Structures are given as C-alpha cells and as structure tokens.
Amino acid sequence: MSIIIDIKVKEMSMIKINWKKLLVLFAAVFLVIQVAGSFFFYELAIKRGPKEFLQGNADLEVSEKSMDLYLNGDWLKWVKAQKFETLHLTSRDGLQLTGYYLPASKPTNKLVVLTHGYLGHAKQMGLFGQFYHNELDYNIFMPDARGHGKSEGNYYGFGWHDRLDVIDWTNLLVQKLGPKTEIAYHGLSMGAATVLMASGEKEIPRQVKAIVADSPYQSVYQLFTYQMNRMFHLPAFPLLDGTSALTKIRAGYSFREASALKEVKKASVPIFYIHGMSDSFVPTEMAEELYEETSSDAEIFLVPNANHGEAYALSGETYKVKVHHFLDRYLK
C-alpha cells in the first residue's frame, strides 16, 4: 500500500513540475510576442518613414470635391509663388527644426502659426495659409514638425514633444516681430492635437490669444486604442502598453502622457474646435469630449458628411466665416 501511495505522490509531483514548466513556457512565449509586437507597432506608427499601411485605408477616403481641392486647388500655385523666409530652431533636445515665415501684404501685429498633420509637411498648410494671408491679412508661419519635412527627428511625436517646439517657435517669432504680436494657433489632425497639448502649458506665451483645432484627438493612447481595434481588431492591452513603454525609451514620451485632454482642462486660451461628423479615422466624439472638458472659452463646429480633415474642403465659406468671427473676438 505504501508503495502505491509513493507512486501517486511522485506522479502528482511530476504533474506539478510539468504545470510549472508550462506556465514558465507560456510566460516566455507571451513575453516574446509582447516584445516583438511592441517593436512591430513602433516601426509601424512611430518611427520616421513611409507608412504603407495607411495606403488605401477606407477611413481616409475623401470626396471628389476635397480631393480636387487638395490636388488641384489654386492654393498650390499660391504657395509656390510666395517668397517664404526659412527659419531654424534648435529644439530642447538638440534637433534642428525648420519653418517658413511669410509677412502679411501690409503691416499687422497678427500672426497665425499653422501646424500640419501626421506624415505631412509645413507647406501643405498653405491650404489655410492662403486664407489667412490673403483674406485676413495675417502674417503666417508654418513649421515642419519634428520627424517631418526638413526638420530632424527619427520618430513622430504625435504632438507631445511638438507642443514645446511650437512654444519655442512662438517665442522666436515674438522676438522677431515684437512683444505686441498677437498670435493664433491653427492645427489640423496631429497639428490640432499639438496646439491643444500646448494650450495648458504654463509657459505658453501671453501673445497666444486663440486656438483653432481641426480634427483633434484626446490623447495618443485613446487614438491608438481606437485604431488598433479598427484596423487590426486587437484590444489595447497589453500590446499598446508595451509599445508605449518602448516609445518612452526610444522617443521620450508615453502614449498616456501625450494627452490633449489633460491640457485643455488647464487651458486659459480660447479654443475653437472643428470636426467632420463622418470622421471614421479620428471619431467626432473625440472633439466633442475635448470641447466639453475645456476650461477656457470654447466653441465647436461640426461639419456634416465630412471625413477626417475634410471640414474646410466641404464647408467652404462657412468654415472661413466661423474662424474669422471667432478670432476677431480675441485678436484685436
């Protein structure tokens, strides 16, 4: 009888050891997948370079009217015809950044800083720059975000480090144009998130009087949570958290800290939100939540049938009139 008991005890011990081995193996496999997945998504979205996964993305499709404006609009000829002054700035972490300044056709103390979206470049904001320069008589400045255009950087900041770059550009421009300069920020998509992330910073220059945020997201984590589910049918945890940790190591920011929502809760600068009601890339609800949580004076303009970044193309004169009226309240 004791022999049988000893055999059973040994069998149970073997089973326990096997379970432990299986658990260790499972944990090791999970860790390898997590690390590999984090590197994959970092390369996919954060590292500077072409992003083929966005080509043919149905969520980025726009109307024929919008596409014609983007590809054939007279703003393109206008940009080419202007004699922009190229400005340079060294970022706080040593990157050489580039931007383009164009004075108004007649003397003014008004300046707009136009910030572009993900994978874009400064002069694409000439779409808005033509309006500000020709119709509102503003000086205009369009910077290449870090990792974009002529600016240095081997990663995309999705607005977080960029917020400090914009503040530093603003200080440089105030030195150039004088302390009585009155400034509006106008950003599109990632550029909108950038200026919102700057809105709550204590060091935002007093010359910044108003912000226009077209198609913003609340935070990088919330944006990527939506996109991971939309594109890859994956939950955010744990892969997104692993990618965030890797981004913190490689690019110096985490997805949760890169939050426009936290910043607008502290903002004192008035903010005008604009968003397409058919935006399936950055859902309309993101702008609505930002608007509801903003501590400063705020307004929101939702454009029917407009997809991501399409509000200006589809709403035409209404967009211009609303922006003009909003800015006129705060820039004198």
Short mmCIF file of N, CA and C in Angstrom, two decimals, residues 1 13 45 53 83 90 93 101 114 121 165 170 206 214 230 267 326:
data_model
loop_
_atom_site.label_atom_id
_atom_site.label_comp_id
_atom_site.label_asym_id
_atom_site.label_seq_id
_atom_site.Cartn_x
_atom_site.Cartn_y
_atom_site.Cartn_z
N MET A 1 0.84 -1.21 0.00
CA MET A 1 0.00 0.00 0.00
C MET A 1 0.87 1.26 0.00
N SER A 13 3.75 15.01 -8.09
CA SER A 13 4.89 15.93 -8.15
C SER A 13 5.29 16.21 -9.58
N ALA A 45 4.12 52.76 -36.65
CA ALA A 45 3.46 54.06 -36.45
C ALA A 45 4.37 55.18 -35.98
N PHE A 53 0.83 51.07 -44.61
CA PHE A 53 -0.40 50.50 -44.08
C PHE A 53 -1.57 51.48 -44.18
N LYS A 83 7.47 84.02 -51.44
CA LYS A 83 8.87 84.05 -51.04
C LYS A 83 8.96 83.90 -49.52
N THR A 90 16.66 75.25 -32.82
CA THR A 90 17.19 74.06 -32.17
C THR A 90 16.25 73.68 -31.03
N ASP A 93 15.87 69.25 -27.13
CA ASP A 93 16.67 68.03 -27.11
C ASP A 93 17.64 67.96 -28.29
N TYR A 101 8.23 81.41 -42.82
CA TYR A 101 7.51 82.62 -42.42
C TYR A 101 7.21 83.48 -43.65
N LEU A 114 0.54 77.74 -38.22
CA LEU A 114 -0.23 76.66 -38.82
C LEU A 114 0.53 75.34 -38.68
N HIS A 121 3.72 67.95 -44.14
CA HIS A 121 4.82 68.90 -44.02
C HIS A 121 4.25 70.31 -44.01
N ASP A 165 8.00 72.46 -28.98
CA ASP A 165 8.61 73.05 -30.18
C ASP A 165 7.78 74.25 -30.65
N THR A 170 7.13 80.03 -31.12
CA THR A 170 6.35 81.23 -30.80
C THR A 170 7.24 82.29 -30.15
N ARG A 206 2.13 84.71 -23.60
CA ARG A 206 0.91 85.52 -23.40
C ARG A 206 0.39 86.06 -24.72
N ASP A 214 -8.63 71.67 -35.65
CA ASP A 214 -9.42 70.98 -36.67
C ASP A 214 -9.08 69.49 -36.65
N ARG A 230 -9.89 49.21 -34.81
CA ARG A 230 -10.46 49.48 -36.14
C ARG A 230 -9.68 48.77 -37.25
N ALA A 267 -6.42 74.87 -19.76
CA ALA A 267 -6.20 75.95 -20.72
C ALA A 267 -6.90 77.24 -20.31
N PHE A 326 -14.58 83.97 -34.81
CA PHE A 326 -14.00 83.51 -33.54
C PHE A 326 -12.72 84.28 -33.24
#
